[in-house]
Coordinates of C-alpha atoms and ligand atoms in Angstrom, one line a residue:
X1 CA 0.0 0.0 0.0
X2 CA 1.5 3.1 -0.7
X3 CA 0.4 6.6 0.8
X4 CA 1.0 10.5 0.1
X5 CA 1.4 12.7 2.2
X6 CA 1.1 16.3 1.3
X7 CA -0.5 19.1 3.2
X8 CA -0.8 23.2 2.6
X9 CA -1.9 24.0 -1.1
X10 CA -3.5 27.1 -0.3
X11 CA -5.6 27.3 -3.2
X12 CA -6.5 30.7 -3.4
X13 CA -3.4 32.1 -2.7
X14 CA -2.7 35.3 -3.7
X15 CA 1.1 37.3 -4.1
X16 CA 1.1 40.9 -3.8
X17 CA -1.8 41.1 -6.2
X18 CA -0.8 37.8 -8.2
X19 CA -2.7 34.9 -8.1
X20 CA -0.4 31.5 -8.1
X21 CA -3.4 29.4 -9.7
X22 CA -1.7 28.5 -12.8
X23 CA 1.2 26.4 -10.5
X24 CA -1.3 25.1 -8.6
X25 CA -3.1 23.9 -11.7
X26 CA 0.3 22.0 -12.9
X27 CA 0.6 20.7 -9.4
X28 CA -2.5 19.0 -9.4
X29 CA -1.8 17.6 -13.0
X30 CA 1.1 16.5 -11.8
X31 CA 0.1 14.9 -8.9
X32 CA -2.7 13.0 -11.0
X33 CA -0.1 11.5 -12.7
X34 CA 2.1 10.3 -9.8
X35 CA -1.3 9.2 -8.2
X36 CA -2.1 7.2 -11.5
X37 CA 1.5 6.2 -12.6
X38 CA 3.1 5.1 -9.2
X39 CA -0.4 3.2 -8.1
X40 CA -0.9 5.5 -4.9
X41 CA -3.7 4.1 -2.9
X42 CA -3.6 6.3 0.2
X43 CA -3.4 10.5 -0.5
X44 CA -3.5 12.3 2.6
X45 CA -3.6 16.3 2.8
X46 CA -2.7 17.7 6.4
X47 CA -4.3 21.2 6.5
X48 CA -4.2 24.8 4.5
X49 CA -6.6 23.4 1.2
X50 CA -7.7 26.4 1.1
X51 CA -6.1 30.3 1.7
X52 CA -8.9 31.9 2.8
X53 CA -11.5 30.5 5.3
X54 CA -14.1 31.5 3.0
X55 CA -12.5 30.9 -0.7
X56 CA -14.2 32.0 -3.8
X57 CA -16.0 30.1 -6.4
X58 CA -13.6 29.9 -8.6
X59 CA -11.6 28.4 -5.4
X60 CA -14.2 25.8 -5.0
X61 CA -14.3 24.4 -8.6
X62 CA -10.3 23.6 -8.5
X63 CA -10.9 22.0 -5.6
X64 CA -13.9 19.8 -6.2
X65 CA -12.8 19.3 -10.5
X66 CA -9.4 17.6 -8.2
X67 CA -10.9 15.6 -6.0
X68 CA -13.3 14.4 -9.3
X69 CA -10.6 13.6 -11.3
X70 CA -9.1 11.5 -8.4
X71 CA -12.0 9.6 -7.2
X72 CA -12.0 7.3 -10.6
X73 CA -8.6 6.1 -9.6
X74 CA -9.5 4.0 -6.6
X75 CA -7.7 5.9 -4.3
X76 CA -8.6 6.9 -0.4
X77 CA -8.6 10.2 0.6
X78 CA -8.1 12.0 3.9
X79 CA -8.3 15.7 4.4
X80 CA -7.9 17.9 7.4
X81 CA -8.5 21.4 7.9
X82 CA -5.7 23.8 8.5
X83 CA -5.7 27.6 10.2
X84 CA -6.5 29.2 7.3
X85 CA -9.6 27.1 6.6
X86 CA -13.3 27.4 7.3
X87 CA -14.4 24.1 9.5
X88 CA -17.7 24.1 7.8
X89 CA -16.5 25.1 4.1
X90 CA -14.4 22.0 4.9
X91 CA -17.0 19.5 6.2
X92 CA -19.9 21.0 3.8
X93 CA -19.9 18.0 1.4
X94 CA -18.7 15.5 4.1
X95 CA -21.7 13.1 3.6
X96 CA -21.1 13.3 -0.1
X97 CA -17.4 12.8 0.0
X98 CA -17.4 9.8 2.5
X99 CA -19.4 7.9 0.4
X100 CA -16.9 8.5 -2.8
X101 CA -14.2 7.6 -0.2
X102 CA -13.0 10.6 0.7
X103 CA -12.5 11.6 4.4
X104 CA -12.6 15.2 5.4
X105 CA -11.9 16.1 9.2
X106 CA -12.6 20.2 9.1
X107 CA -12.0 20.6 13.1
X108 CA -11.2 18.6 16.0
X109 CA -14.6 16.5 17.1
X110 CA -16.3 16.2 20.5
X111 CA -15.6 12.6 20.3
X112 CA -12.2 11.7 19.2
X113 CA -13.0 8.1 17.8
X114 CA -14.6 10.3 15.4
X115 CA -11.0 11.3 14.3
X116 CA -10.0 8.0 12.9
X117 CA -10.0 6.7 9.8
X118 CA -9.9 3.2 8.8
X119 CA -7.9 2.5 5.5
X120 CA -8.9 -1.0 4.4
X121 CA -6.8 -2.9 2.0
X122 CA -8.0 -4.9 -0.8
X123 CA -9.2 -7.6 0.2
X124 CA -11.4 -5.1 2.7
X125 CA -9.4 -5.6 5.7
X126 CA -8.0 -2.8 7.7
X127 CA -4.3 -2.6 6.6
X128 CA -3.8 1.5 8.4
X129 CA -5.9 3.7 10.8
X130 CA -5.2 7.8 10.3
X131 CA -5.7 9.4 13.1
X132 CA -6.5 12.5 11.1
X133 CA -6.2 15.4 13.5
X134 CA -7.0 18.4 12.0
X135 CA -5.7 21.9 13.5
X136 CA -6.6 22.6 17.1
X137 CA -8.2 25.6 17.9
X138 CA -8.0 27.1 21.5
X139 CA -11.5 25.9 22.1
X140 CA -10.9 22.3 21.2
X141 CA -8.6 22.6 24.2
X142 CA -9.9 20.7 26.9
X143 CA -6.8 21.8 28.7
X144 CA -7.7 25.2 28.2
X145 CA -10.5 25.6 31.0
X146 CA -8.7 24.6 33.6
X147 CA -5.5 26.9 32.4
X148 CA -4.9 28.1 36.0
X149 CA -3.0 24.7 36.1
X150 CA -0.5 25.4 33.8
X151 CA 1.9 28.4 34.1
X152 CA 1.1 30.0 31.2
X153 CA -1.7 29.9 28.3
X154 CA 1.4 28.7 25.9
X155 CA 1.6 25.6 28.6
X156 CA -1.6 24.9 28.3
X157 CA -2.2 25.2 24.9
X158 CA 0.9 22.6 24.2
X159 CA -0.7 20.2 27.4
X160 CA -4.0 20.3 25.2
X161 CA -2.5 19.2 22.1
X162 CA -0.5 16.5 23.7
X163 CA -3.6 15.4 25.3
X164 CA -5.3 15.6 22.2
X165 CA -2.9 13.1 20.8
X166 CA -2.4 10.9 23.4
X167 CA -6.0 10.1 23.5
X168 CA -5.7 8.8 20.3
X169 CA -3.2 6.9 20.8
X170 CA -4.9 5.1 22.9
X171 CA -7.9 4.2 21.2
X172 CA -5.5 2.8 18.6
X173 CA -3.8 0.7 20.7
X174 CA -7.1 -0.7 22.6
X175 CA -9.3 -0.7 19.2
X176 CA -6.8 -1.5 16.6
X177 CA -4.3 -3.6 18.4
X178 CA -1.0 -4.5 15.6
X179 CA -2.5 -2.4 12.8
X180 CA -0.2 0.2 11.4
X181 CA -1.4 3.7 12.6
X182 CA -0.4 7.5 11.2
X183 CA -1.2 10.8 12.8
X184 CA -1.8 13.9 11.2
X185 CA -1.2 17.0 12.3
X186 CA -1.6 20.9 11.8
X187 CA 0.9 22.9 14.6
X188 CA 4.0 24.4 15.0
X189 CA 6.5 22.2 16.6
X190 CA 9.4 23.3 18.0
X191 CA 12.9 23.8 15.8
X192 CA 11.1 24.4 13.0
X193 CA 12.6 26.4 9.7
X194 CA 9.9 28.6 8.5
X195 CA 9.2 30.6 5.7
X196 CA 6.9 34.1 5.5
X197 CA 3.8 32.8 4.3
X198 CA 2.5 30.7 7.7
X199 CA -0.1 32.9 9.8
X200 CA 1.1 32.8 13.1
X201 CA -0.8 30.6 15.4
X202 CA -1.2 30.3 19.0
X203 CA 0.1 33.1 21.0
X204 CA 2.6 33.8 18.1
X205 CA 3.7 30.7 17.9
X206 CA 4.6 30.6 22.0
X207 CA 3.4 27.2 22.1
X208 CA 5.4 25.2 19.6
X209 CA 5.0 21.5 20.4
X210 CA 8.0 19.3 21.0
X211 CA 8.5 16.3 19.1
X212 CA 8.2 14.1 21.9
X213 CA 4.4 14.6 22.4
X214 CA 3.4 12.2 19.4
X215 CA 2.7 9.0 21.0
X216 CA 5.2 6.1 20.0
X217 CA 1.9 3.9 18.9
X218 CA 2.0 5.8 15.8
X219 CA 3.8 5.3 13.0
X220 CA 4.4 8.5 11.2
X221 CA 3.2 12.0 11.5
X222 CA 2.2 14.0 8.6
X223 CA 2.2 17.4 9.4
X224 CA 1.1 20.1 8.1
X225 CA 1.5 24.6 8.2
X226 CA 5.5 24.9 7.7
X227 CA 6.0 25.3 4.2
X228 CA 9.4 24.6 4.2
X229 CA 9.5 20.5 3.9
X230 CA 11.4 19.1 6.8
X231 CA 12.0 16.0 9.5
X232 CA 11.0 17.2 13.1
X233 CA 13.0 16.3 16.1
X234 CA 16.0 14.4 14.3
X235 CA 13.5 11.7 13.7
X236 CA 12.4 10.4 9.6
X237 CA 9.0 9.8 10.7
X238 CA 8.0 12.8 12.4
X239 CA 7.7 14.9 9.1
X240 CA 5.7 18.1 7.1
X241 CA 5.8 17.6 2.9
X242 CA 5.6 21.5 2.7
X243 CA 3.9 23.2 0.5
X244 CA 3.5 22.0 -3.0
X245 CA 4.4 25.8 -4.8
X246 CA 6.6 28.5 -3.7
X247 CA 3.9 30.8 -1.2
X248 CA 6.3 33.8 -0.7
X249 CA 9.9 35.0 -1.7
X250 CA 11.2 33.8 1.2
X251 CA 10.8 30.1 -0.9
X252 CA 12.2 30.9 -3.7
X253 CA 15.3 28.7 -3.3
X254 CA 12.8 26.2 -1.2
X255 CA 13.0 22.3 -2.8
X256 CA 9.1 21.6 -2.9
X257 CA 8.1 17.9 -3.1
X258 CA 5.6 15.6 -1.6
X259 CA 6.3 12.5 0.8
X260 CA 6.0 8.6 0.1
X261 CA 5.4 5.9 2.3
X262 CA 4.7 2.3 1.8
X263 CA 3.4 -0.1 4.1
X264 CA 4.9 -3.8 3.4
X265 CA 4.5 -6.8 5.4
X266 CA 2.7 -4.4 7.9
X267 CA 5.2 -1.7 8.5
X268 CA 6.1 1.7 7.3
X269 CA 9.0 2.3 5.2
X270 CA 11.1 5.1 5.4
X271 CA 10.0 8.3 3.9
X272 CA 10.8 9.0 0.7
X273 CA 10.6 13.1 -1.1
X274 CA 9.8 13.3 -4.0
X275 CA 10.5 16.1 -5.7
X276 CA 7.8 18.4 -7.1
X277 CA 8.9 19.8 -10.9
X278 CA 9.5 23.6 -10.5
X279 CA 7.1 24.9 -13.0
X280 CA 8.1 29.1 -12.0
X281 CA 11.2 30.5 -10.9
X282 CA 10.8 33.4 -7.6
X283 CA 14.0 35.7 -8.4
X284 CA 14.8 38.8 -6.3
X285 CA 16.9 41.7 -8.0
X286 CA 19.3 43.9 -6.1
X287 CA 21.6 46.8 -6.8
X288 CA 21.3 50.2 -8.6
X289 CA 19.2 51.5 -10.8
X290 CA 21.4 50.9 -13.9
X291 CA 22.7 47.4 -12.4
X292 CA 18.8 46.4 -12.2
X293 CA 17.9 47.6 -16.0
X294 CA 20.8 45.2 -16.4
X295 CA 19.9 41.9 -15.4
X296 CA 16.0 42.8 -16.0
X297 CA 17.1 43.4 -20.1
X298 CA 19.4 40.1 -19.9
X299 CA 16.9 37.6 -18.0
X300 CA 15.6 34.9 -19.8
X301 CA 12.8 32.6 -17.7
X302 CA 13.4 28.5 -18.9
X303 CA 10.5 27.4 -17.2
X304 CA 6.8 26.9 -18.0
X305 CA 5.9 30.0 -16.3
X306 CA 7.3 33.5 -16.2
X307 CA 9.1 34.7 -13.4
X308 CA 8.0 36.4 -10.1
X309 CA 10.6 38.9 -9.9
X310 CA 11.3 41.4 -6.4
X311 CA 13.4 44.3 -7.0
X312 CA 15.4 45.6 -4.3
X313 CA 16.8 48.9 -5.3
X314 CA 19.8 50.1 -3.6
X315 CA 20.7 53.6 -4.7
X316 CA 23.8 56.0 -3.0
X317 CA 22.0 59.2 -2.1
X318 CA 18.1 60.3 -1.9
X319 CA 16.9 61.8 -5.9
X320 CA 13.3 62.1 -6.4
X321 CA 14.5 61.8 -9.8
X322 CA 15.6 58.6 -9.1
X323 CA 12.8 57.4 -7.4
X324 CA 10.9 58.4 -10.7
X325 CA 13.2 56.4 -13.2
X326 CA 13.0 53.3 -10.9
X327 CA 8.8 53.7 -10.9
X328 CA 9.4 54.0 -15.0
X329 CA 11.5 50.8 -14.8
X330 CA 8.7 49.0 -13.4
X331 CA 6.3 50.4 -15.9
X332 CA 8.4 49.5 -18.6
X333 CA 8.2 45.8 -18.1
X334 CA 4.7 45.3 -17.3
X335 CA 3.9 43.7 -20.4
X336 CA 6.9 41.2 -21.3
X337 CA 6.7 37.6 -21.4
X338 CA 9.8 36.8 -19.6
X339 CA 8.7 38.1 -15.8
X340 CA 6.2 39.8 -13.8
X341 CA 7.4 42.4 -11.4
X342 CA 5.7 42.4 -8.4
X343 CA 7.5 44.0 -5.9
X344 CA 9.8 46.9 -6.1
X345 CA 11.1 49.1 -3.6
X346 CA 13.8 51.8 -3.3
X347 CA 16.4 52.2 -0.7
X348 CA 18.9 55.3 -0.4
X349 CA 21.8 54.7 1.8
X350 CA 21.8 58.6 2.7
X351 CA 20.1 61.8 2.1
X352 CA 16.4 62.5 3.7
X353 CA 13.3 60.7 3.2
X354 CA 9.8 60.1 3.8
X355 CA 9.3 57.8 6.1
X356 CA 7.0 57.5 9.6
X357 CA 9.1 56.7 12.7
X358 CA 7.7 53.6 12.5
X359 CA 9.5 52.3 9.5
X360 CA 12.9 52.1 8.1
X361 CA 13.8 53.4 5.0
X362 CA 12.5 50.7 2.4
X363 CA 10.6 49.0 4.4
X364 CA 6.8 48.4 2.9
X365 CA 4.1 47.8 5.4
X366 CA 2.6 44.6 3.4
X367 CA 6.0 43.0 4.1
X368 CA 5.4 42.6 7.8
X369 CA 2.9 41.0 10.3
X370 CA 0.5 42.5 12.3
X371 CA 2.7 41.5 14.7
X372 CA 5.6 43.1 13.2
X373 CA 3.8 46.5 13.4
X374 CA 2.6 45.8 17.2
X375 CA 6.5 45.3 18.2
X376 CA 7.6 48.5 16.5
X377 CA 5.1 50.6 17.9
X378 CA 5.8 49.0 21.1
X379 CA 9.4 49.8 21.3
X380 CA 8.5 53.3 20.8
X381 CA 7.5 53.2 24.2
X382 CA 9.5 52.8 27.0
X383 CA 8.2 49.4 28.5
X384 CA 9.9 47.2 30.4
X385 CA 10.7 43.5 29.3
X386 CA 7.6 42.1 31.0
X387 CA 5.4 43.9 30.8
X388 CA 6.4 43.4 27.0
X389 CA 5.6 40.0 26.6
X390 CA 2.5 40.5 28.2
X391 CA 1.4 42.9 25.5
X392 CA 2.5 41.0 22.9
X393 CA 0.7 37.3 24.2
X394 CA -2.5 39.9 24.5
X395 CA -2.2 41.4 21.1
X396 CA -1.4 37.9 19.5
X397 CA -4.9 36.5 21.5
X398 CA -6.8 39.6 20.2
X399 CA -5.6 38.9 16.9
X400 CA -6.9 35.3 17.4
X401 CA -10.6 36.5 18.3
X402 CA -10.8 38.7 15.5
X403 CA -9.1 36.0 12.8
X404 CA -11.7 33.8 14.2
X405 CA -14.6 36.2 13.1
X406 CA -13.1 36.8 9.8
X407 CA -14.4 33.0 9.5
Ligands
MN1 MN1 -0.2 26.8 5.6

């Protein structure tokens, strides 16, 4: 039996004003043909299908033409919810989709048996169980409501999701004694390499989960939210697949690829990347104005897709001039095959210019977190170090409540 793992397509997505829906597209044709060539029976997607909690139409009909151009090829699906989805755009078709054998977990249930997933093998036996945890939101956290246990909310948050998991643990090991077992998963777990496209979750990220809290009754862990592919606490089957496509800048030099496992005789095999083809390069651009026209007028693009290009200009002293000819630079390329600008800023090492206290010369607000703006205004103040990290755990819970009415 052999089974995907994958996890944070963000379907949807949009870059500074550009959708990414034509990679997406090739992913998917892609990973038809892997599913079909390789005989994949097991796909399993851990969280993020969506970007938005409530995607658009057009959102909708990539996702469902997928999913119908997988279910003719025999295989079982199981899909979790991540941060940025919508439990209930998640579970809507749920009834529909069981019955065409696809699983779809959009938030953590009030009964956890309700969590697992029975893969059955061909001769109808039950060859796997997922345990198919999708992310945990502060309310799914028993742990939570009896916090003034724990030192902090970021302690309880992490007890919660350990809890989370070691209850199903158990129920695998009393309900499906010897069978091979896998746990999904949507967190942030301590040590982890990431990238600027994952929201920040729980307290800013406070509570990252060590590796240790997966129970040892499972087999592998397919995670899900870093987009950056990686193994989690030195250990092969503790693992996210990353995102399928480059999300931000910050992965342009990212290896994207989706995980294989195969259960033989009744165990897992060692995980196995395979590498997703790079259908669009991400490039950034520095120096000068005249270094800049430069490498813009020499770049040739060799894959399917034109470039996503940043351009970082670094000029000697301030010229409004300047800043004019760099704007005309941009203009000037807005309709060439090659590459598509999408980000451009100037930077003048001295001279005057207009920028709020807040900011540094350069710096664009869409490039930083809310966060990002909370901890500069804060250091405007004089606050002391505690009192600090108390504002920031508040803003980061206020940010929480109001992301969870965005839903
Ligand atoms: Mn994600």
């Amino acid at each position: 039996m052999k089974i995907l793992h994958t996890a944070d397509w963000h379907i949807g997505k949009i870059l500074h004003k550009h959708s990414l829906q034509e990679e997406m597209l090739l992913f998917f044709d892609w990973l038809i043909a892997l599913i079909k060539n390789d005989g994949i029976d097991v796909l399993l997607v851990s969280g993020d299908i969506f970007d938005l909690a409530n995607p658009g139409a057009k959102d909708r009909e990539i996702y469902y033409k997928l999913l119908s151009q997988l279910i003719p090829l025999n295989i079982q699906i199981v899909i979790t919810g991540g941060n940025h989805d919508g439990i209930g755009v998640i579970n809507a078709p749920k009834e529909l989709l069981t019955s065409l054998n696809i699983s779809v977990i959009g938030g953590a249930k009030e009964n956890l048996e309700d969590e697992i997933i029975e893969i059955k093998n061909k001769k109808g036996e039950i060859a796997l169980v997922v345990a198919a945890v999708p992310f945990l939101r502060d309310r799914d956290l028993r742990s939570l409501q009896k916090d003034k246990l724990f030192e902090s909310r970021a302690e309880a948050i992490k007890a919660g999701i350990a809890d989370h998991y070691a209850q199903l643990g158990k129920i695998c090991t009393a309900k499906y004694k010897g069978i091979p077992s896998i746990a999904m998963g949507h967190l942030f777990a301590k040590g982890v390499s990431s990238s600027d496209s994952e929201r920040e979750i729980h307290i800013g990220n406070a509570a990252a989960v060590e590796s240790t809290i997966f129970p040892k009754e499972f087999n592998y862990i397919a995670l899900g939210h870093i987009h950056r592919p990686q193994v989690i606490g030195k250990n092969d089957f503790i693992r996210y697949s990353g995102s399928p496509i480059s999300l931000s800048f910050s992965e342009k030099e990212d290896k994207k690829g989706i995980l294989l496992v195969e259960l033989v005789d009744g165990k897992l095999t060692a995980p196995q990347f395979i590498d997703i083809p790079k259908q669009r390069e991400l490039k950034k651009f520095s120096g000068d104005h005249n270094e800049i026209k430069e490498k813009l007028k020499a770049y040739k693009h060799n894959l399917i897709l034109p470039s996503l290009i940043e351009l970082d200009f670094q000029e000697a002293e301030y010229s409004s001039v300047r800043l004019a000819e760099n704007a005309n630079l941009v203009t000037t390329y807005q309709d060439v095959e090659e590459l598509i600008i999408l980000k451009s800023r100037t930077h003048f090492n001295t001279g005057t210019q207009d920028t709020a206290d807040l900011f540094e010369s350069g710096e664009n607000i869409e490039d930083l977190s809310p966060s990002d703006v909370f901890i500069k205004r804060m250091n405007l103040e004089e606050i002391d170090e505690t009192k600090q990290k108390e504002l920031k755990e508040t803003f980061q819970e206020l940010l929480e409540i109001v992301r969870a009415e965005e839903v």
